[in-house]
Short mmCIF file of C-alpha atoms in Angstrom, two decimals:
data_model
loop_
_atom_site.label_atom_id
_atom_site.label_comp_id
_atom_site.label_asym_id
_atom_site.label_seq_id
_atom_site.Cartn_x
_atom_site.Cartn_y
_atom_site.Cartn_z
CA MET A 1 0.00 0.00 0.00
CA LEU A 2 0.98 3.62 -0.39
CA ARG A 3 1.84 5.56 2.74
CA TYR A 4 2.41 9.28 3.13
CA ILE A 5 4.46 9.91 6.28
CA TYR A 6 6.21 12.99 7.62
CA ALA A 7 9.63 12.32 9.14
CA SER A 8 8.22 13.25 12.54
CA GLU A 9 5.81 10.29 12.31
CA LEU A 10 8.28 7.81 10.86
CA ASP A 11 9.17 6.27 14.21
CA ASN A 12 5.65 4.86 14.36
CA TYR A 13 6.71 2.57 11.51
CA PRO A 14 10.11 1.19 12.61
CA LEU A 15 10.34 -1.67 10.12
CA LEU A 16 9.28 0.52 7.22
CA ARG A 17 11.68 3.27 8.31
CA ASP A 18 14.71 1.00 8.72
CA THR A 19 14.17 -0.91 5.52
CA MET A 20 13.72 2.37 3.61
CA PHE A 21 16.99 3.86 4.82
CA ARG A 22 18.82 0.56 4.15
CA ASP A 23 17.36 0.28 0.65
CA ARG A 24 18.44 3.87 0.03
CA ALA A 25 22.01 2.92 1.03
CA ASN A 26 21.80 -0.03 -1.33
CA GLN A 27 20.54 2.06 -4.24
CA PHE A 28 22.46 5.31 -3.90
CA LYS A 29 25.79 4.10 -2.47
CA ASP A 30 26.18 0.47 -3.56
CA ARG A 31 24.43 0.47 -6.92
CA LEU A 32 24.78 4.04 -8.17
CA GLY A 33 27.99 4.96 -6.37
CA TRP A 34 26.69 8.41 -5.34
CA ASP A 35 28.73 10.31 -2.77
CA VAL A 36 26.28 9.72 0.09
CA THR A 37 26.79 8.95 3.77
CA VAL A 38 25.79 5.59 5.25
CA ASP A 39 25.77 5.40 9.04
CA GLU A 40 26.68 2.53 11.38
CA ASN A 41 23.17 1.09 11.06
CA GLY A 42 23.54 0.90 7.30
CA PHE A 43 21.11 3.80 6.81
CA GLU A 44 21.59 6.35 4.07
CA LYS A 45 20.46 9.70 5.49
CA ASP A 46 21.39 13.24 4.65
CA GLN A 47 20.75 16.73 6.05
CA TYR A 48 17.42 17.02 4.22
CA ASP A 49 16.01 14.06 6.14
CA GLU A 50 16.39 16.31 9.21
CA LEU A 51 14.01 18.96 7.82
CA ASN A 52 10.87 16.91 8.42
CA PRO A 53 10.27 15.98 4.79
CA LEU A 54 7.18 14.09 3.64
CA TYR A 55 8.01 10.55 2.53
CA VAL A 56 5.85 8.61 0.15
CA ILE A 57 6.51 4.93 0.72
CA TRP A 58 5.25 1.77 -0.94
CA GLU A 59 4.77 -0.71 1.90
CA ARG A 60 4.93 -4.36 0.94
CA ALA A 61 2.52 -6.91 2.36
CA ASP A 62 5.15 -7.95 4.92
CA GLY A 63 5.47 -4.36 6.18
CA ARG A 64 8.80 -3.69 4.49
CA HIS A 65 9.85 -0.89 2.20
CA GLY A 66 9.22 -1.47 -1.51
CA GLY A 67 10.07 1.99 -2.80
CA SER A 68 9.94 5.59 -1.73
CA MET A 69 10.58 9.24 -2.43
CA ARG A 70 11.01 12.38 -0.36
CA PHE A 71 9.29 15.75 -0.65
CA LEU A 72 10.20 19.20 0.65
CA PRO A 73 8.64 22.60 -0.09
CA THR A 74 10.90 24.75 -2.28
CA THR A 75 10.24 27.82 -0.09
CA GLY A 76 12.45 26.21 2.55
CA ARG A 77 15.85 24.56 2.13
CA THR A 78 16.18 22.22 -0.82
CA MET A 79 18.87 20.13 -2.42
CA VAL A 80 18.30 21.69 -5.83
CA ASN A 81 18.79 25.24 -4.58
CA GLU A 82 21.73 24.39 -2.35
CA HIS A 83 23.68 22.03 -4.60
CA PHE A 84 22.51 22.32 -8.18
CA LEU A 85 22.29 26.03 -8.94
CA HIS A 86 24.93 25.61 -11.64
CA VAL A 87 22.53 23.23 -13.38
CA THR A 88 19.59 25.67 -13.28
CA ASP A 89 21.58 28.65 -14.59
CA GLY A 90 21.67 30.17 -11.12
CA VAL A 91 17.88 30.29 -10.75
CA GLU A 92 16.74 29.36 -7.27
CA ILE A 93 13.55 27.44 -7.79
CA ARG A 94 11.21 28.70 -5.08
CA SER A 95 7.45 28.64 -5.15
CA GLY A 96 4.54 27.60 -2.99
CA LEU A 97 3.34 25.70 -6.07
CA ILE A 98 6.51 23.62 -6.50
CA TRP A 99 7.81 20.91 -4.18
CA GLU A 100 11.14 19.17 -4.44
CA CYS A 101 11.15 15.40 -4.93
CA THR A 102 14.41 13.57 -4.20
CA ARG A 103 15.74 10.12 -3.22
CA PHE A 104 13.38 8.22 -5.50
CA CYS A 105 14.35 4.71 -4.46
CA LEU A 106 13.25 1.18 -5.32
CA ALA A 107 13.95 -1.78 -3.05
CA PRO A 108 16.07 -4.57 -4.59
CA GLY A 109 13.67 -6.85 -6.41
CA ALA A 110 10.78 -4.41 -6.09
CA GLU A 111 7.65 -5.53 -7.90
CA GLY A 112 7.20 -4.04 -11.37
CA ASN A 113 4.39 -1.72 -10.36
CA VAL A 114 6.09 0.03 -7.42
CA ALA A 115 7.64 2.86 -9.45
CA GLY A 116 4.26 3.47 -11.05
CA ALA A 117 2.48 3.44 -7.70
CA LEU A 118 4.90 6.05 -6.39
CA MET A 119 4.30 8.19 -9.44
CA LEU A 120 0.58 7.89 -8.86
CA ALA A 121 1.15 9.17 -5.32
CA GLY A 122 3.03 12.09 -6.82
CA GLY A 123 0.02 12.80 -9.00
CA GLU A 124 -2.28 12.66 -5.99
CA ILE A 125 -0.13 15.15 -4.10
CA MET A 126 0.01 17.53 -7.03
CA ASP A 127 -3.71 17.31 -7.64
CA ARG A 128 -4.95 17.64 -4.05
CA PHE A 129 -2.46 20.23 -2.88
CA SER A 130 -2.76 22.35 -6.06
CA LEU A 131 0.88 22.10 -7.05
CA ASP A 132 2.15 22.93 -10.54
CA HIS A 133 5.43 21.02 -10.55
CA PHE A 134 7.84 18.82 -8.72
CA VAL A 135 11.49 19.58 -9.19
CA GLY A 136 13.77 16.64 -8.63
CA VAL A 137 17.27 15.23 -8.71
CA PHE A 138 17.85 11.90 -10.45
CA ASP A 139 20.22 9.89 -12.62
CA ALA A 140 19.98 8.72 -16.21
CA ARG A 141 18.77 5.25 -15.25
CA MET A 142 15.78 6.75 -13.47
CA ILE A 143 14.80 8.73 -16.55
CA ARG A 144 14.27 5.42 -18.36
CA ILE A 145 12.14 4.10 -15.50
CA TYR A 146 10.08 7.30 -15.30
CA THR A 147 9.51 7.22 -19.05
CA ARG A 148 8.32 3.61 -18.92
CA ILE A 149 5.73 4.35 -16.25
CA GLY A 150 4.38 7.35 -18.12
CA ALA A 151 5.91 10.11 -15.98
CA LYS A 152 8.82 11.37 -17.99
CA PRO A 153 10.45 14.42 -16.43
CA THR A 154 11.75 17.41 -18.33
CA VAL A 155 15.47 17.66 -17.72
CA LEU A 156 16.49 21.20 -16.77
CA GLY A 157 20.17 20.45 -16.67
CA THR A 158 22.73 17.74 -16.00
CA ASP A 159 25.85 17.56 -13.89
CA GLY A 160 28.56 15.06 -14.86
CA GLU A 161 28.62 12.50 -17.65
CA GLY A 162 27.60 8.92 -18.42
CA ARG A 163 26.90 6.76 -15.39
CA GLU A 164 27.94 9.55 -13.07
CA ALA A 165 25.49 12.05 -14.52
CA ILE A 166 22.91 13.55 -12.17
CA SER A 167 20.08 15.65 -13.58
CA VAL A 168 17.67 18.22 -12.24
CA GLY A 169 14.25 17.82 -13.77
CA LEU A 170 10.63 18.71 -13.53
CA TRP A 171 7.38 16.87 -13.47
CA GLU A 172 3.91 18.06 -14.28
CA PHE A 173 0.78 15.98 -13.93
CA SER A 174 -2.62 16.33 -15.47
CA LYS A 175 -5.66 14.55 -14.08
CA GLU A 176 -5.64 12.38 -17.20
CA ALA A 177 -2.00 11.45 -16.60
CA LYS A 178 -2.94 10.36 -13.10
CA GLU A 179 -5.47 7.91 -14.49
CA LEU A 180 -2.98 6.56 -16.99
CA VAL A 181 -0.29 6.12 -14.36
CA ALA A 182 -2.78 4.35 -12.07
CA LYS A 183 -3.78 2.00 -14.83
CA ARG A 184 -0.18 1.14 -15.65
CA ALA A 185 0.51 0.50 -11.96
CA GLY A 186 -2.51 -1.82 -11.79
CA LEU A 187 -4.23 0.35 -9.17
CA THR A 188 -7.63 1.99 -9.06
CA LEU A 189 -8.12 5.67 -8.33
CA ALA A 190 -10.59 4.68 -5.61
CA LEU A 191 -7.95 2.72 -3.73
CA SER A 192 -5.42 5.50 -4.21
CA ASP A 193 -7.98 7.97 -2.87
CA HIS A 194 -8.49 5.80 0.18
CA TRP A 195 -4.76 5.55 0.93
CA PHE A 196 -4.42 9.28 0.56
CA ARG A 197 -7.30 10.08 2.91
CA GLN A 198 -6.05 7.52 5.40
CA ALA A 199 -2.78 9.40 5.56
CA PHE A 200 -4.10 12.95 5.74
CA GLU A 201 -7.47 12.69 7.45
CA ARG A 202 -8.45 11.42 10.86
CA ASN A 203 -11.15 8.82 11.27
CA VAL A 204 -10.83 7.14 7.89
CA PRO A 205 -11.75 3.47 8.40
CA GLN A 206 -9.20 0.77 7.67
CA LEU A 207 -9.67 -1.01 4.39
CA ALA A 208 -7.35 -3.92 5.07
CA ALA A 209 -9.40 -6.36 3.03
CA ILE A 210 -8.76 -4.71 -0.30
CA ALA A 211 -5.30 -3.30 0.42
CA MET B 1 -16.71 46.94 -4.72
CA LYS B 2 -14.46 44.21 -3.42
CA ALA B 3 -10.84 44.40 -4.46
CA SER B 4 -9.56 41.57 -6.68
CA VAL B 5 -7.00 39.16 -5.26
CA ASP B 6 -4.35 40.70 -7.45
CA THR B 7 -5.13 44.20 -6.25
CA ILE B 8 -4.85 42.94 -2.69
CA LEU B 9 -1.53 41.29 -3.47
CA GLU B 10 -0.41 44.63 -4.89
CA GLN B 11 -1.45 46.28 -1.63
CA LEU B 12 0.49 43.64 0.27
CA GLU B 13 3.53 44.34 -1.85
CA GLN B 14 3.42 48.01 -0.78
CA ALA B 15 3.15 47.10 2.89
CA THR B 16 5.91 48.51 5.07
CA ALA B 17 4.58 47.59 8.51
CA LEU B 18 2.49 44.98 10.26
CA GLU B 19 -0.52 47.35 10.28
CA ASP B 20 -0.50 47.29 6.48
CA MET B 21 -0.66 43.49 6.59
CA GLN B 22 -3.62 43.80 8.92
CA ALA B 23 -5.45 45.84 6.28
CA VAL B 24 -4.56 43.19 3.72
CA ALA B 25 -6.03 40.46 5.95
CA GLU B 26 -9.28 42.44 6.14
CA ALA B 27 -9.40 42.95 2.39
CA LEU B 28 -8.81 39.22 1.87
CA ARG B 29 -11.64 38.38 4.26
CA ASP B 30 -14.01 40.51 2.18
CA ARG B 31 -12.66 39.18 -1.11
CA PHE B 32 -13.02 35.51 -0.16
CA ASN B 33 -16.23 36.19 1.70
CA VAL B 34 -15.15 34.30 4.81
CA SER B 35 -15.52 35.03 8.52
CA HIS B 36 -11.82 35.42 9.20
CA VAL B 37 -8.37 35.57 7.65
CA VAL B 38 -5.36 35.08 9.90
CA TYR B 39 -1.62 34.96 9.37
CA HIS B 40 0.15 33.41 12.36
CA TRP B 41 3.92 33.06 12.71
CA VAL B 42 5.24 30.87 15.49
CA SER B 43 8.99 30.97 16.03
CA SER B 44 10.92 27.94 17.26
CA SER B 45 11.13 29.62 20.68
CA GLY B 46 7.32 29.86 20.80
CA GLU B 47 7.11 33.60 20.08
CA GLN B 48 3.99 34.56 18.16
CA TYR B 49 3.53 37.25 15.58
CA GLY B 50 0.94 37.93 12.97
CA CYS B 51 -2.19 39.69 11.91
CA GLY B 52 -5.78 38.82 11.24
CA THR B 53 -9.42 39.51 11.74
CA TYR B 54 -10.17 37.49 14.88
CA SER B 55 -11.63 39.64 17.68
CA ILE B 56 -9.20 41.18 20.16
CA GLU B 57 -11.03 39.24 22.89
CA TRP B 58 -10.27 35.91 21.23
CA VAL B 59 -6.63 36.77 20.55
CA GLU B 60 -6.16 37.83 24.19
CA ARG B 61 -7.94 34.76 25.46
CA TYR B 62 -5.80 32.54 23.20
CA LEU B 63 -2.56 34.11 24.47
CA GLU B 64 -3.63 34.19 28.08
CA LYS B 65 -4.71 30.54 28.10
CA GLU B 66 -1.64 29.51 26.09
CA TYR B 67 -3.88 27.74 23.61
CA LEU B 68 -0.89 27.31 21.34
CA ARG B 69 -0.32 24.08 23.26
CA VAL B 70 -3.87 22.80 22.77
CA ASP B 71 -4.86 24.16 19.36
CA PRO B 72 -4.94 21.13 17.01
CA VAL B 73 -4.35 23.46 14.07
CA ILE B 74 -0.96 24.32 15.53
CA THR B 75 -0.08 20.87 16.82
CA GLY B 76 -1.44 19.20 13.66
CA CYS B 77 0.17 21.55 11.15
CA TYR B 78 3.41 22.40 12.91
CA ASN B 79 6.31 21.33 10.75
CA SER B 80 4.09 19.99 8.00
CA PHE B 81 3.66 21.79 4.71
CA HIS B 82 0.46 20.60 3.04
CA PRO B 83 -2.82 22.56 3.19
CA VAL B 84 -5.25 21.25 5.78
CA ASP B 85 -9.01 21.39 6.17
CA TRP B 86 -9.61 21.61 9.92
CA LYS B 87 -11.98 18.63 9.70
CA GLN B 88 -8.94 16.47 8.97
CA LEU B 89 -7.41 17.29 12.35
CA ASP B 90 -7.85 15.48 15.64
CA TRP B 91 -10.39 17.38 17.78
CA SER B 92 -11.15 14.42 20.03
CA GLY B 93 -9.32 15.24 23.29
CA LYS B 94 -11.19 16.77 26.20
CA ALA B 95 -9.09 19.95 26.32
CA THR B 96 -9.33 20.22 22.54
CA ARG B 97 -13.13 19.94 22.54
CA GLN B 98 -13.34 22.65 25.17
CA PHE B 99 -11.00 24.82 23.11
CA GLN B 100 -13.13 24.28 20.00
CA LYS B 101 -16.31 25.16 21.86
CA GLU B 102 -14.78 28.38 23.08
CA ALA B 103 -13.37 29.26 19.68
CA ILE B 104 -16.84 28.93 18.20
CA GLU B 105 -18.31 31.09 20.97
CA TYR B 106 -15.74 33.76 20.17
CA GLY B 107 -16.82 33.70 16.53
CA VAL B 108 -13.86 31.90 14.99
CA GLY B 109 -16.17 29.76 12.88
CA ARG B 110 -16.83 26.02 12.61
CA GLN B 111 -14.81 25.56 9.46
CA GLY B 112 -11.18 26.33 8.82
CA TYR B 113 -8.57 25.84 6.15
CA SER B 114 -4.90 26.36 6.97
CA ILE B 115 -1.85 26.56 4.76
CA PRO B 116 1.49 26.07 6.49
CA THR B 117 4.39 27.95 4.97
CA ARG B 118 8.03 27.24 5.49
CA GLY B 119 10.64 29.91 4.91
CA PRO B 120 14.43 29.83 4.97
CA ASN B 121 16.23 28.84 8.20
CA GLY B 122 13.32 26.79 9.48
CA GLN B 123 10.92 29.75 9.62
CA TYR B 124 7.35 28.55 9.98
CA ALA B 125 3.92 30.17 9.76
CA LEU B 126 0.26 29.39 9.11
CA PHE B 127 -2.21 31.19 6.92
CA THR B 128 -5.82 30.42 7.80
CA VAL B 129 -9.30 31.21 6.57
CA THR B 130 -12.35 30.34 8.71
CA ASP B 131 -16.08 30.41 8.19
CA ASP B 132 -19.47 29.00 9.15
CA ARG B 133 -20.42 27.45 5.82
CA SER B 134 -21.75 23.88 5.78
CA ASP B 135 -19.33 20.98 5.28
CA GLU B 136 -20.25 20.64 1.59
CA GLU B 137 -20.02 24.35 0.93
CA TRP B 138 -16.69 24.54 2.71
CA GLU B 139 -15.26 21.68 0.71
CA GLU B 140 -16.39 23.38 -2.47
CA PHE B 141 -14.93 26.68 -1.33
CA ALA B 142 -11.56 25.10 -0.51
CA GLU B 143 -11.43 23.21 -3.78
CA ALA B 144 -12.26 26.32 -5.80
CA ASN B 145 -9.90 28.70 -3.96
CA ARG B 146 -7.06 26.49 -2.81
CA ARG B 147 -4.61 27.64 -5.43
CA SER B 148 -5.24 31.35 -4.77
CA LEU B 149 -5.06 30.75 -1.03
CA ILE B 150 -1.69 29.02 -1.37
CA ILE B 151 -0.35 31.91 -3.42
CA VAL B 152 -1.68 34.45 -0.92
CA ALA B 153 -0.31 32.45 2.03
CA HIS B 154 3.18 32.50 0.60
CA ALA B 155 2.97 36.17 -0.37
CA MET B 156 1.95 37.02 3.22
CA ASN B 157 4.86 34.97 4.52
CA GLU B 158 7.39 36.58 2.17
CA LYS B 159 6.21 39.98 3.36
CA ALA B 160 6.43 38.96 7.01
CA LEU B 161 9.98 37.74 6.41
CA GLU B 162 10.80 41.04 4.77
CA LEU B 163 9.36 43.02 7.70
CA GLU B 164 10.96 40.81 10.34
CA PRO B 165 12.87 43.06 12.73
CA GLY B 166 16.60 42.75 12.39
CA ARG B 167 16.49 41.03 9.04
CA GLU B 168 19.61 41.55 6.94
CA GLY B 169 20.77 40.69 3.47
CA PRO B 170 19.48 41.44 -0.01
CA PRO B 171 15.77 41.86 -0.68
CA ILE B 172 14.10 38.50 -1.07
CA THR B 173 12.52 39.66 -4.31
CA ALA B 174 15.74 40.23 -6.26
CA LEU B 175 15.38 38.36 -9.55
CA SER B 176 18.23 36.26 -10.88
CA PRO B 177 19.60 37.17 -14.36
CA ARG B 178 17.79 34.25 -16.00
CA GLU B 179 14.48 35.25 -14.38
CA VAL B 180 14.99 38.81 -15.62
CA ASP B 181 15.65 37.44 -19.13
CA ALA B 182 12.53 35.29 -19.06
CA ILE B 183 10.24 38.05 -17.81
CA THR B 184 11.75 40.56 -20.22
CA CYS B 185 10.99 38.35 -23.22
CA LEU B 186 7.35 38.04 -22.13
CA ALA B 187 7.15 41.80 -21.52
CA LEU B 188 8.31 42.28 -25.11
CA GLY B 189 5.29 40.31 -26.21
CA GLN B 190 7.13 37.16 -27.17
CA SER B 191 5.35 33.83 -26.86
CA ARG B 192 6.77 31.24 -24.49
CA ALA B 193 8.09 29.28 -27.46
CA GLN B 194 9.86 32.35 -28.87
CA ALA B 195 11.24 33.31 -25.48
CA ALA B 196 12.51 29.78 -24.85
CA GLN B 197 14.20 29.72 -28.24
CA LYS B 198 15.79 33.11 -27.71
CA LEU B 199 17.17 32.04 -24.33
CA SER B 200 18.20 28.61 -25.63
CA ILE B 201 16.20 26.75 -23.00
CA SER B 202 13.21 24.43 -23.15
CA GLU B 203 9.73 25.81 -22.66
CA HIS B 204 9.47 23.83 -19.42
CA THR B 205 12.59 25.44 -18.09
CA LEU B 206 11.23 28.82 -19.09
CA ARG B 207 8.00 28.08 -17.24
CA VAL B 208 9.90 27.29 -14.06
CA TYR B 209 11.92 30.50 -14.33
CA ILE B 210 8.69 32.43 -14.77
CA GLU B 211 7.02 30.61 -11.87
CA SER B 212 9.99 31.30 -9.64
CA ALA B 213 9.87 35.00 -10.62
CA ARG B 214 6.09 35.09 -10.03
CA HIS B 215 6.59 33.76 -6.52
CA LYS B 216 9.30 36.32 -5.73
CA LEU B 217 7.16 39.13 -7.08
CA GLY B 218 4.16 37.98 -5.05
CA ALA B 219 2.00 38.05 -8.18
CA LEU B 220 -1.10 35.98 -8.85
CA ASN B 221 -0.18 34.98 -12.40
CA THR B 222 2.32 35.58 -15.19
CA THR B 223 0.65 38.70 -16.57
CA HIS B 224 0.70 40.34 -13.19
CA ALA B 225 4.28 39.24 -12.59
CA VAL B 226 5.37 40.94 -15.81
CA ALA B 227 3.47 44.12 -14.92
CA ARG B 228 4.93 44.18 -11.44
CA ALA B 229 8.50 43.64 -12.64
CA MET B 230 8.06 46.56 -15.04
CA GLN B 231 6.54 48.84 -12.40
CA ARG B 232 9.40 48.16 -10.06
CA GLY B 233 11.99 48.74 -12.73
CA LEU B 234 13.34 45.20 -12.35
CA ILE B 235 13.22 44.82 -16.11
CA VAL B 236 13.78 47.43 -18.78
CA VAL B 237 11.81 47.09 -21.97
#
């Protein structure tokens, strides 16, 4: 199922939290060789995890992390504005209508629909919180994955070359795109709506049977 | 006649003191046809600052009783950054129910919609509209006005940051060279496609530069952003 969890609430989901940070270490350090820090617990965390970001996490049936991404408002501190200004021609991207999306991560052996489910969550956020764009940081391999699931970003600029290359890009989402992404992820909009309300509203009944 | 949102944003732009923001809050209340409009800044040390249309009696009561600790809008929105309909919050505790009852007695309204804003250096504030519409009407109102409210919330916050005592550094609204280029092209009447071509960037990139400039200028849309940049002499056409 899809979960939307602020960092301040993450400790209520210890297994999900730990497996997410370990899978991030696996993806960003071991597989992609990014210059990231992994702590003694094997967790990949950076300074932006300290700013109470909103995580969107695909939780597997066994309660473990299947994939995730991290959101921060661009009016506060962001990775793009603090580390990638040379890629955006010196423009600080700041707007109440744009959030930053980083650390898009898939667990090793994640089911084929996880990336699509996460993109659907992105569409839900954009739609319900009236956002225009996400700005994100990702590598070339992710562009192929995004394209396959119907959420190809527009690349604003790229730092480095080949396997090392890291890009800053943008996503937009129409309501129609949301439907398409849901379909490709094998999910219904009704279920997605339920997961979203469960995360952001009190007193939404559990729907364990269909999730 | 009620002022348009853009006219009010213009008024906000001219504000040089907290009293001016107060007038803006009142104009917004009339524009959106709601009971109250409130901008509330809570610093990490618990200091409060802001403006709004709540009665003096309620504000004094709130401060005196230290309702900051009980108010589910504060506890529920603090540190988050998505817009929240008050119905989504947890009003179930005994102290909370008492607080809600009192708030209604003091005319706050049964409905509320709050937009948290986060500024640089962990700055945090809430922009709130309240009313007595029915649940359905309120949902409709929020859906129809959410985008404008988000824009207004951030414009209020930018102004509050600007007016913050002791603030140093360059004005927050300084445009970067690329933003100036983008806005200048539009001011010259070029289409987005033409402007993008001239600046050798994609149309998407151009749109982000324009959006970023719009935010800095506190404008409602691109047309107003261009007009404002011209008025302020930020671009020369």
